[in-house]
Coordinates of C-alpha atoms and ligand atoms in Angstrom, one line a residue:
M24 CA 0.1 -0.2 -0.2
R25 CA 2.8 2.3 0.2
R26 CA 3.5 4.6 -2.5
T27 CA 7.3 4.2 -3.7
V28 CA 8.4 7.1 -5.8
T29 CA 10.7 5.5 -8.5
R30 CA 13.8 7.7 -9.4
L31 CA 15.4 6.9 -12.8
L32 CA 19.4 6.3 -12.2
A33 CA 21.1 7.0 -15.5
M34 CA 24.8 7.5 -16.2
T35 CA 26.3 10.7 -17.9
A36 CA 28.9 10.7 -20.5
L37 CA 31.4 11.2 -17.8
G38 CA 30.3 8.2 -16.0
L39 CA 28.7 10.1 -13.2
P40 CA 25.1 8.9 -11.9
L41 CA 22.5 11.4 -12.8
I42 CA 19.6 11.4 -10.6
L43 CA 16.6 12.1 -13.3
P44 CA 13.2 13.7 -11.5
A45 CA 10.4 11.5 -10.7
T46 CA 8.0 13.5 -12.6
P47 CA 8.5 13.3 -16.5
A48 CA 9.5 16.7 -18.0
T49 CA 6.2 16.5 -20.8
A50 CA 3.0 15.8 -19.0
A51 CA 1.4 12.6 -20.2
P52 CA -1.4 12.9 -22.5
P53 CA -4.8 13.6 -20.9
A54 CA -6.8 10.3 -20.5
P55 CA -9.6 10.0 -22.9
A56 CA -13.3 10.2 -21.5
R57 CA -14.5 7.1 -20.1
Q58 CA -16.7 5.0 -22.1
L59 CA -19.5 2.4 -20.8
A60 CA -17.6 -0.4 -22.2
D61 CA -14.5 0.2 -20.3
V62 CA -15.5 -1.3 -17.3
I63 CA -14.0 -4.6 -15.9
P64 CA -15.7 -7.1 -15.5
A65 CA -16.9 -6.4 -19.0
P66 CA -20.7 -5.4 -18.9
V67 CA -23.2 -7.8 -20.7
E68 CA -24.7 -4.9 -22.5
T69 CA -23.9 -1.3 -23.3
R70 CA -25.8 1.2 -25.3
P71 CA -24.0 4.5 -25.3
D72 CA -25.7 8.0 -25.8
A73 CA -23.4 10.8 -26.8
H74 CA -25.9 13.2 -25.7
G75 CA -26.7 11.6 -22.1
T76 CA -23.6 12.9 -20.5
F77 CA -24.2 13.7 -17.0
Q78 CA -21.8 15.8 -14.8
I79 CA -21.8 15.2 -10.9
S80 CA -21.5 18.8 -9.5
P81 CA -22.0 20.4 -5.9
R82 CA -25.6 20.3 -5.9
T83 CA -25.8 16.4 -6.9
V84 CA -27.7 14.5 -4.5
I85 CA -27.9 10.5 -4.1
R86 CA -31.5 9.2 -3.8
T87 CA -32.6 5.9 -2.5
T88 CA -35.7 3.8 -2.6
P89 CA -37.7 4.7 0.7
G90 CA -37.9 2.3 3.3
S91 CA -35.0 0.4 2.3
V92 CA -32.3 0.5 4.7
A93 CA -29.8 -1.6 2.6
A94 CA -30.4 0.6 -0.5
W95 CA -29.6 3.2 1.8
Q96 CA -26.6 1.9 2.9
V97 CA -25.4 1.4 -0.6
G98 CA -26.0 4.9 -1.2
R99 CA -23.8 6.0 1.8
Q100 CA -21.1 4.1 0.7
L101 CA -21.3 5.6 -2.8
A102 CA -21.3 9.0 -1.1
E103 CA -18.2 8.0 0.9
T104 CA -16.4 6.8 -2.1
L105 CA -17.2 9.9 -3.9
R106 CA -16.9 12.8 -1.6
P107 CA -13.0 12.8 -0.8
A108 CA -11.9 13.5 -4.6
T109 CA -15.0 15.7 -5.5
G110 CA -15.5 17.6 -2.2
Y111 CA -18.9 17.8 -3.1
P112 CA -21.6 17.1 -0.1
L113 CA -23.5 14.5 -1.9
P114 CA -26.4 14.0 0.7
V115 CA -28.4 10.7 0.7
L116 CA -31.9 11.2 0.8
P117 CA -35.3 9.4 0.1
V118 CA -36.3 9.4 -3.7
R119 CA -38.8 12.5 -4.6
S120 CA -39.5 14.2 -7.7
T121 CA -36.9 16.9 -7.8
P122 CA -35.4 19.4 -9.9
L123 CA -31.9 18.8 -8.5
P124 CA -29.4 16.7 -10.5
E125 CA -29.1 13.3 -8.8
I126 CA -28.0 9.8 -8.7
A127 CA -30.7 7.5 -8.0
L128 CA -30.3 3.9 -6.5
L129 CA -33.9 2.0 -6.9
I130 CA -35.0 -1.3 -5.8
G131 CA -37.0 -2.8 -8.3
G132 CA -37.8 -1.5 -12.4
A133 CA -35.0 -3.0 -13.7
D134 CA -34.5 -5.3 -17.0
A135 CA -35.8 -8.5 -16.2
R136 CA -32.4 -10.2 -17.0
V137 CA -30.6 -8.6 -14.1
G138 CA -31.6 -11.2 -11.7
Q139 CA -30.5 -11.3 -8.1
Q140 CA -27.0 -9.8 -8.9
G141 CA -27.2 -7.7 -11.8
Y142 CA -28.2 -4.1 -12.3
Q143 CA -29.4 -1.7 -14.8
L144 CA -27.4 1.9 -15.1
D145 CA -29.0 4.6 -17.1
V146 CA -26.9 7.9 -17.6
T147 CA -28.8 11.0 -19.2
R148 CA -28.1 14.9 -18.8
R149 CA -30.3 14.8 -15.8
G150 CA -28.7 12.0 -13.6
V151 CA -27.7 8.6 -13.0
T152 CA -30.2 5.7 -12.3
I153 CA -29.2 2.4 -11.0
R154 CA -31.9 -0.3 -10.9
A155 CA -31.7 -3.5 -9.3
N156 CA -33.8 -6.2 -7.7
T157 CA -31.6 -6.4 -4.5
P158 CA -29.2 -4.3 -2.8
A159 CA -26.2 -6.5 -3.8
G160 CA -27.4 -5.7 -7.6
L161 CA -27.3 -1.9 -6.7
F162 CA -23.7 -2.3 -5.0
A163 CA -22.5 -3.9 -8.3
G164 CA -24.1 -1.0 -10.3
T165 CA -22.2 1.6 -7.9
Q166 CA -19.0 -0.1 -8.7
S167 CA -19.4 0.2 -12.3
L168 CA -20.4 3.9 -11.8
R169 CA -17.1 4.3 -10.0
Q170 CA -15.2 3.0 -13.0
L171 CA -17.2 5.2 -15.2
L172 CA -15.8 8.5 -13.3
P173 CA -12.3 9.8 -14.1
A174 CA -9.4 7.8 -12.2
D175 CA -9.2 11.1 -10.0
I176 CA -12.1 9.8 -8.2
E177 CA -10.0 7.5 -6.4
S178 CA -7.8 10.4 -5.0
P179 CA -8.1 10.8 -1.3
R180 CA -8.1 14.5 -1.8
R181 CA -10.1 17.3 -3.6
Q182 CA -9.4 17.1 -7.3
R183 CA -9.9 20.1 -9.8
T184 CA -11.7 17.4 -12.4
T185 CA -14.8 17.5 -14.1
W186 CA -16.7 14.7 -12.6
T187 CA -18.3 13.6 -16.2
V188 CA -20.3 10.2 -16.6
P189 CA -20.7 8.9 -20.1
G190 CA -24.1 8.8 -21.2
G191 CA -26.3 5.8 -22.1
R192 CA -27.4 2.3 -20.6
I193 CA -25.7 -0.6 -19.4
V194 CA -27.8 -3.9 -18.5
D195 CA -25.5 -6.1 -16.5
Y196 CA -25.5 -9.6 -14.7
P197 CA -23.2 -12.2 -14.0
R198 CA -22.4 -15.3 -16.0
F199 CA -21.5 -17.4 -12.7
A200 CA -23.3 -16.8 -9.4
Y201 CA -20.2 -17.3 -7.6
R202 CA -16.8 -15.1 -8.0
G203 CA -14.4 -15.8 -5.3
A204 CA -11.0 -15.0 -4.0
M205 CA -8.9 -17.0 -1.2
L206 CA -6.6 -16.0 1.2
D207 CA -4.4 -18.6 3.2
L208 CA -3.9 -17.2 6.8
A209 CA -2.3 -20.2 7.7
R210 CA 1.0 -20.1 6.4
H211 CA 1.3 -16.5 7.0
F212 CA -1.3 -15.1 9.3
H213 CA -3.0 -11.8 7.7
T214 CA -4.7 -9.3 10.1
V215 CA -8.3 -7.9 10.2
D216 CA -6.9 -4.8 8.5
E217 CA -5.1 -6.5 5.7
I218 CA -8.1 -8.6 5.2
T219 CA -10.7 -6.0 4.9
A220 CA -8.1 -4.0 2.7
Y221 CA -8.2 -6.9 0.5
V222 CA -12.2 -7.0 0.6
D223 CA -12.1 -3.4 -0.6
L224 CA -10.3 -4.4 -3.5
L225 CA -12.2 -7.4 -4.5
S226 CA -15.6 -5.9 -4.2
Q227 CA -14.5 -3.2 -6.9
Y228 CA -14.4 -6.1 -9.3
K229 CA -17.8 -7.6 -8.3
I230 CA -16.1 -10.7 -6.4
N231 CA -18.8 -11.9 -4.1
Y232 CA -17.2 -14.6 -2.0
L233 CA -14.0 -14.5 -0.2
H234 CA -12.8 -17.9 1.4
L235 CA -10.5 -18.0 4.1
H236 CA -8.0 -20.8 4.4
L237 CA -7.7 -20.9 8.4
T238 CA -5.8 -23.8 9.3
D239 CA -3.0 -26.1 8.1
D240 CA 0.0 -27.7 9.0
Q241 CA 2.0 -24.4 10.0
G242 CA -0.5 -22.8 11.8
W243 CA -4.3 -22.6 13.1
R244 CA -5.8 -19.1 12.9
I245 CA -9.4 -19.3 14.3
Q246 CA -10.6 -19.3 18.0
I247 CA -12.2 -22.5 18.9
D248 CA -13.3 -22.1 22.8
S249 CA -13.5 -26.0 23.3
W250 CA -10.0 -26.4 22.2
P251 CA -8.3 -23.2 23.3
R252 CA -4.7 -24.0 22.7
L253 CA -5.5 -24.4 19.1
T254 CA -4.9 -20.7 18.8
T255 CA -2.3 -19.9 21.8
V256 CA 0.0 -22.5 20.7
G257 CA -1.1 -23.7 17.1
G258 CA -1.5 -19.9 15.9
G259 CA 1.1 -18.4 18.6
P260 CA 4.7 -17.5 18.5
G261 CA 7.1 -19.4 16.0
T262 CA 4.1 -20.3 13.7
G263 CA 3.7 -20.0 10.2
V264 CA 6.2 -20.7 7.3
D265 CA 9.7 -20.1 8.6
G266 CA 8.3 -19.4 12.3
V267 CA 7.4 -15.6 11.3
G268 CA 3.6 -15.6 10.6
P269 CA 1.9 -16.0 13.9
G270 CA -1.4 -14.7 14.9
Y271 CA -5.2 -15.6 14.9
L272 CA -8.6 -14.1 14.6
T273 CA -10.7 -14.4 17.6
K274 CA -14.2 -15.0 17.3
A275 CA -14.8 -11.4 17.5
D276 CA -12.3 -10.5 14.7
Y277 CA -13.9 -13.2 12.4
K278 CA -17.2 -11.6 13.1
A279 CA -15.9 -8.1 12.1
V280 CA -14.6 -9.5 8.9
V281 CA -18.0 -10.9 8.2
A282 CA -19.7 -8.0 8.8
Y283 CA -17.0 -5.6 6.9
A284 CA -17.5 -8.2 3.8
A285 CA -21.4 -8.4 4.2
A286 CA -21.5 -4.7 3.9
R287 CA -19.7 -4.9 0.7
H288 CA -21.8 -7.9 -0.5
I289 CA -19.1 -10.4 -0.1
T290 CA -19.5 -13.6 1.7
I291 CA -17.0 -15.3 4.1
I292 CA -16.3 -19.1 3.6
P293 CA -14.1 -20.7 6.6
E294 CA -12.0 -23.3 5.8
I295 CA -10.8 -26.1 8.1
D296 CA -8.2 -28.4 6.2
M297 CA -8.8 -31.9 7.1
P298 CA -7.9 -34.8 7.2
G299 CA -4.5 -33.8 6.1
H300 CA -2.9 -30.3 6.4
T301 CA -3.5 -30.6 10.4
N302 CA -0.1 -30.6 11.9
A303 CA -0.6 -27.4 13.7
A304 CA -3.8 -29.0 15.6
Q305 CA -1.9 -32.2 16.2
S306 CA 1.4 -30.6 17.2
T307 CA -1.0 -28.8 20.0
Y308 CA -3.0 -31.8 21.1
P309 CA -1.4 -35.3 21.7
E310 CA -4.8 -36.7 21.9
L311 CA -5.4 -36.0 18.1
N312 CA -2.6 -38.5 17.1
C313 CA -2.9 -42.3 16.5
D314 CA 0.0 -42.9 19.0
G315 CA -0.9 -39.9 21.4
V316 CA 2.3 -38.3 20.8
A317 CA 2.5 -34.7 19.4
P318 CA 4.5 -34.2 16.6
P319 CA 6.9 -31.2 16.4
P320 CA 5.5 -27.9 15.1
R321 CA 6.5 -27.4 11.1
T322 CA 7.2 -24.2 9.6
D323 CA 8.6 -25.8 6.3
I324 CA 6.6 -25.7 3.2
A325 CA 6.2 -29.4 2.7
V326 CA 2.7 -31.1 2.2
G327 CA 1.1 -34.3 2.7
Y328 CA 2.5 -35.7 5.7
S329 CA 0.1 -35.2 8.5
S330 CA -3.2 -37.1 9.1
L331 CA -5.9 -37.0 11.6
C332 CA -6.5 -40.2 13.5
I333 CA -9.3 -41.5 11.3
N334 CA -10.6 -44.7 13.5
D335 CA -10.3 -42.9 16.8
E336 CA -13.7 -41.2 18.4
R337 CA -11.5 -38.2 19.9
T338 CA -11.0 -37.0 16.3
Y339 CA -14.7 -36.9 15.5
R340 CA -15.7 -35.2 19.0
F341 CA -12.7 -32.5 17.8
V342 CA -14.0 -32.2 14.2
E343 CA -17.4 -31.8 15.7
D344 CA -16.6 -29.1 18.1
V345 CA -14.9 -27.0 15.4
I346 CA -17.4 -27.2 12.9
R347 CA -20.3 -26.5 15.4
E348 CA -18.3 -23.1 16.8
L349 CA -17.4 -22.1 13.3
A350 CA -20.9 -22.6 11.9
A351 CA -22.4 -20.5 14.7
I352 CA -20.3 -17.6 13.6
T353 CA -20.6 -18.1 10.2
P354 CA -23.7 -16.6 8.3
G355 CA -22.9 -17.7 4.8
P356 CA -24.4 -20.8 3.3
F357 CA -20.7 -22.9 3.1
L358 CA -18.3 -24.3 5.2
H359 CA -15.2 -25.8 3.3
I360 CA -13.6 -28.9 5.0
G361 CA -10.5 -29.1 2.7
G362 CA -9.6 -32.5 1.8
D363 CA -6.7 -31.9 -0.4
E364 CA -3.4 -33.9 -0.6
A365 CA -4.1 -36.1 2.3
H366 CA -1.2 -38.3 1.3
A367 CA -0.9 -39.5 4.8
T368 CA -4.5 -40.7 4.8
S369 CA -5.0 -44.3 3.2
D370 CA -7.8 -43.9 0.2
E371 CA -10.2 -46.2 2.6
D372 CA -9.7 -44.0 5.8
Y373 CA -10.3 -40.8 3.3
R374 CA -13.6 -42.2 2.6
T375 CA -14.4 -43.2 6.3
F376 CA -13.4 -39.8 7.5
M377 CA -15.5 -37.9 4.9
Q378 CA -18.6 -40.0 5.3
R379 CA -18.3 -39.2 8.9
V380 CA -17.6 -35.2 8.7
L381 CA -19.9 -34.3 5.6
P382 CA -23.1 -35.1 7.6
L383 CA -21.8 -33.0 10.4
V384 CA -21.5 -30.0 8.0
A385 CA -25.0 -30.5 7.3
K386 CA -26.0 -31.2 11.2
Y387 CA -25.0 -27.4 11.6
G388 CA -26.9 -26.3 8.8
K389 CA -24.1 -25.5 6.2
R390 CA -23.6 -27.0 2.7
A391 CA -20.3 -28.8 2.2
Y392 CA -17.7 -27.5 0.3
G393 CA -14.2 -29.1 -0.4
W394 CA -11.1 -29.4 -2.9
N395 CA -11.9 -31.6 -5.5
E396 CA -10.5 -34.9 -3.8
I397 CA -13.6 -34.9 -1.6
M398 CA -15.6 -36.2 -4.8
Q399 CA -13.8 -39.6 -4.3
A400 CA -15.8 -40.0 -0.9
D401 CA -19.4 -39.9 -2.7
P402 CA -20.6 -36.8 -0.9
P403 CA -24.4 -35.8 -1.4
T404 CA -24.9 -33.7 -4.2
D405 CA -25.5 -30.4 -2.7
A406 CA -21.5 -30.6 -1.8
V407 CA -19.6 -28.4 -4.0
A408 CA -15.8 -29.2 -5.2
Q409 CA -13.0 -26.6 -5.9
F410 CA -11.1 -28.0 -8.6
W411 CA -7.3 -27.2 -8.4
G412 CA -6.0 -29.4 -10.9
T413 CA -3.8 -28.4 -13.7
G414 CA -5.0 -30.9 -16.2
T415 CA -8.1 -31.2 -18.2
T416 CA -9.4 -34.3 -16.9
N417 CA -10.6 -35.4 -13.7
T418 CA -12.9 -38.6 -13.7
D419 CA -14.2 -38.4 -10.1
L420 CA -15.1 -34.6 -10.7
A421 CA -16.9 -35.3 -14.1
E422 CA -18.7 -38.2 -12.5
A423 CA -20.0 -35.8 -9.7
A424 CA -21.0 -33.2 -12.0
A425 CA -23.2 -35.8 -13.9
R426 CA -24.6 -36.5 -10.6
G427 CA -25.5 -32.9 -9.9
N428 CA -22.7 -31.3 -7.7
K429 CA -21.7 -28.3 -8.4
V430 CA -18.0 -27.4 -9.1
I431 CA -15.9 -24.3 -8.4
M432 CA -13.0 -23.6 -10.9
S433 CA -9.7 -22.9 -9.6
P434 CA -7.1 -24.6 -11.8
A435 CA -3.6 -23.9 -10.2
N436 CA -1.8 -23.3 -13.5
K437 CA -4.3 -20.6 -14.4
A438 CA -6.2 -19.3 -11.2
Y439 CA -3.5 -19.5 -8.6
L440 CA -2.6 -15.9 -7.4
D441 CA 0.4 -17.4 -5.6
M442 CA 2.1 -18.5 -8.9
K443 CA 5.1 -16.3 -10.1
Y444 CA 4.3 -14.3 -13.1
D445 CA 7.8 -15.1 -14.8
R446 CA 11.0 -16.6 -13.3
N447 CA 11.9 -12.9 -12.4
T448 CA 9.1 -12.6 -9.7
R449 CA 10.2 -12.0 -6.4
L450 CA 7.5 -13.6 -4.5
G451 CA 5.3 -16.6 -5.1
L452 CA 5.9 -20.2 -5.9
S453 CA 6.1 -22.0 -9.7
W454 CA 5.0 -25.7 -9.2
A455 CA 1.7 -25.5 -11.2
A456 CA 3.0 -22.9 -13.9
Y457 CA 4.3 -19.4 -14.3
I458 CA 1.2 -17.3 -14.8
E459 CA 1.3 -14.0 -16.9
V460 CA -1.9 -12.1 -17.2
S461 CA -2.9 -13.5 -20.7
D462 CA -2.6 -17.0 -19.0
A463 CA -4.7 -16.0 -16.1
Y464 CA -7.2 -14.6 -18.5
G465 CA -6.7 -17.2 -21.3
W466 CA -9.3 -20.1 -20.4
D467 CA -12.8 -20.5 -20.0
P468 CA -14.2 -22.1 -17.1
A469 CA -16.9 -24.2 -18.8
T470 CA -14.4 -26.2 -21.2
R471 CA -11.4 -26.5 -18.6
V472 CA -12.3 -30.1 -17.5
T473 CA -14.1 -32.6 -19.8
G474 CA -17.4 -33.4 -18.5
V475 CA -17.5 -30.4 -16.3
G476 CA -19.7 -27.8 -18.5
E477 CA -21.3 -24.6 -18.0
N478 CA -24.5 -26.1 -16.0
A479 CA -22.2 -27.9 -13.5
I480 CA -20.1 -24.7 -12.7
L481 CA -21.2 -22.7 -9.8
G482 CA -18.2 -20.2 -10.4
V483 CA -14.6 -19.4 -10.3
E484 CA -12.3 -18.8 -7.5
A485 CA -8.7 -17.1 -7.4
P486 CA -6.8 -18.7 -4.5
L487 CA -3.6 -17.0 -2.9
W488 CA -1.5 -19.1 -1.0
S489 CA 0.8 -17.2 1.6
E490 CA 4.2 -19.6 1.9
T491 CA 6.2 -16.6 0.5
L492 CA 3.9 -13.8 1.5
R493 CA 4.2 -11.5 4.4
T494 CA 2.4 -7.7 4.0
L495 CA -0.6 -6.3 2.1
D496 CA 2.0 -5.2 -0.5
D497 CA 2.8 -8.9 -1.3
I498 CA -0.9 -9.7 -1.5
E499 CA -1.4 -6.8 -4.0
H500 CA 1.5 -7.5 -6.2
M501 CA 0.3 -11.4 -6.6
A502 CA -3.3 -10.1 -7.0
F503 CA -2.9 -7.3 -9.2
P504 CA -3.5 -7.5 -12.2
R505 CA -4.5 -11.2 -12.4
L506 CA -7.4 -11.1 -9.8
P507 CA -9.6 -8.7 -12.1
A508 CA -8.8 -11.6 -14.8
I509 CA -10.5 -14.1 -12.9
A510 CA -13.3 -11.6 -11.8
E511 CA -14.0 -10.9 -15.3
L512 CA -14.2 -14.8 -16.4
G513 CA -16.7 -15.3 -13.6
W514 CA -18.8 -12.0 -14.3
S515 CA -18.7 -11.6 -18.3
T516 CA -20.1 -13.4 -20.8
A517 CA -18.0 -16.1 -22.7
A518 CA -18.9 -14.2 -26.0
S519 CA -17.6 -11.2 -24.6
H520 CA -13.9 -12.9 -23.8
D521 CA -11.5 -10.9 -25.8
W522 CA -7.6 -10.3 -24.8
E523 CA -7.2 -7.3 -26.7
S524 CA -10.0 -5.6 -25.1
F525 CA -9.3 -7.0 -21.8
R526 CA -5.5 -5.8 -21.6
T527 CA -6.5 -2.3 -23.1
R528 CA -9.2 -1.8 -20.2
L529 CA -6.9 -3.4 -17.7
G530 CA -4.2 -0.6 -18.6
E531 CA -6.5 2.0 -17.8
Q532 CA -7.1 0.9 -14.3
A533 CA -3.4 1.8 -13.8
P534 CA -4.1 5.3 -12.6
R535 CA -6.9 4.1 -10.3
W536 CA -4.4 1.5 -8.4
R537 CA -1.9 4.4 -8.0
L538 CA -4.1 6.6 -6.2
Q539 CA -5.0 3.6 -4.2
Q540 CA -1.7 2.8 -3.5
V541 CA -2.4 -0.8 -4.7
D542 CA 1.2 -2.6 -5.6
F543 CA 0.3 -4.0 -8.8
Y544 CA 2.9 -6.0 -11.0
P545 CA 3.6 -4.0 -14.2
S546 CA 3.2 -6.9 -16.7
P547 CA 4.7 -5.9 -20.0
Q548 CA 1.9 -7.6 -21.7
V549 CA -0.4 -4.7 -20.5
P550 CA -0.6 -1.0 -22.0
W551 CA -0.5 0.7 -18.8
R552 CA -1.5 4.2 -18.7
Ligands
LIG620 C1 -1.3 -26.8 -3.1 S1 -4.0 -26.4 -3.9 C2 -2.0 -26.7 -2.0 C3 -1.5 -25.6 -1.0 C4 -0.1 -24.9 -1.1 C5 -0.6 -24.6 -2.7 C6 0.7 -23.6 -2.9 C7 -4.2 -27.3 -2.5 C8 -5.7 -27.6 -2.6 N1 -3.3 -27.2 -1.8 O1 -1.5 -26.5 0.2 O2 -0.2 -23.7 -0.3 O3 -0.3 -25.7 -3.5 O4 0.7 -23.4 -4.2

């Protein structure tokens, strides 16, 4: 988030270093006016009207559907976004006929296609009207409006800019109901402030789920009252990769994250990874091991060596306690039970374990969600599988899709934000691939895995594992600009998929990210402005 001022170092003819000023002598040409079709993710339908341009002015008011607190909240958030750079008061008032220029946020009256998440945005000379069936749809519309304003709107200080919104109509709704991101708190803990800062960035690109990977071999990051040492020891000093990523969320912290995300129409999905990836719990509680002996804590990045004790009732008391307590503080529908890379668990034990645990998720009112391996255990058809493979075939997954299970697409060689961009990337891993922006954008969720087509797909998710990450800057550098690519794959129509258009629109986001102090990777594939 810190802003670093780059100074160019060159050599004079005498071989002496010359410090060039940070600001170029010739000013960059002014940015062209924004157009409806510049938005990321690409809207479904745009109908520009050159005569309908609207200018936000000191007299503009924001009006929302009377009686809808949620709509009023979206209006208030929009006002808070627009006030710093404009310096305008932008009061948020109930709708009424008025001669004042206005931005109206209305529940109802939109094009029938917008459904539960979409919106219709109309810009005329008199004002901007966003219509949706839900507050989430209104919020999505305000994120488009934000991108339609000049980049200066992201400035924390008042700017002398004309706040022009291009005229016309957008009708927009998502291809997939689920557009997710994942943060790994286990390998390195990320604080509430870091998580909420990431939520702010995600919400601008219409991401609506944030999956938190809360437990792994190197750390346990969520308070569980019935097993208190999980956090104080399993998440305590010396935990995390290299022992430098300690910390955990108290239940109050977790609830604060849930509420912050909900206000931005993002649902939190908690993950407890099991029966493998459990060394932090097993090194804390000896009774979670078949031999009753706690293994030493681990701070390396190896995977696949730990397993809960499958034929011990204490294991299921532990798992039920954790699921019960976590479900109680999770308003969202999903509870992720991991299930990946259980190489220290036999196939038979894996099935036994999942057959015991899947019903526990349902018992506490949640829908089971796991990495694609859970499909080996024949879960109920409402269970969701997250595909993380690098190939294009997976028989278990295709069979599950045929039975009716839904799939989230997170192919590691396309959607993993922790993969390096190229061999020079300072952070990240490369076991799945180097993933440049064109790779992250260049695939279709519905044709990625044989037998897992459009109807089987609930959505896409971009996981960010934290083995090499420490700070929010690190998170931003890996997520931007690839996160918007995955967001567009999840929201925009397959027919609109177009690399040339995407890279141009992406390049136009750079001035916004600079003002927001997002440490994005300036990929050479993108014409940055
Ligand atoms: C594989 S993907 C893992 C994680 C690692 C990640 C690193 C998956 C379900 N498991 O444990 O953190 O690779 O890229």
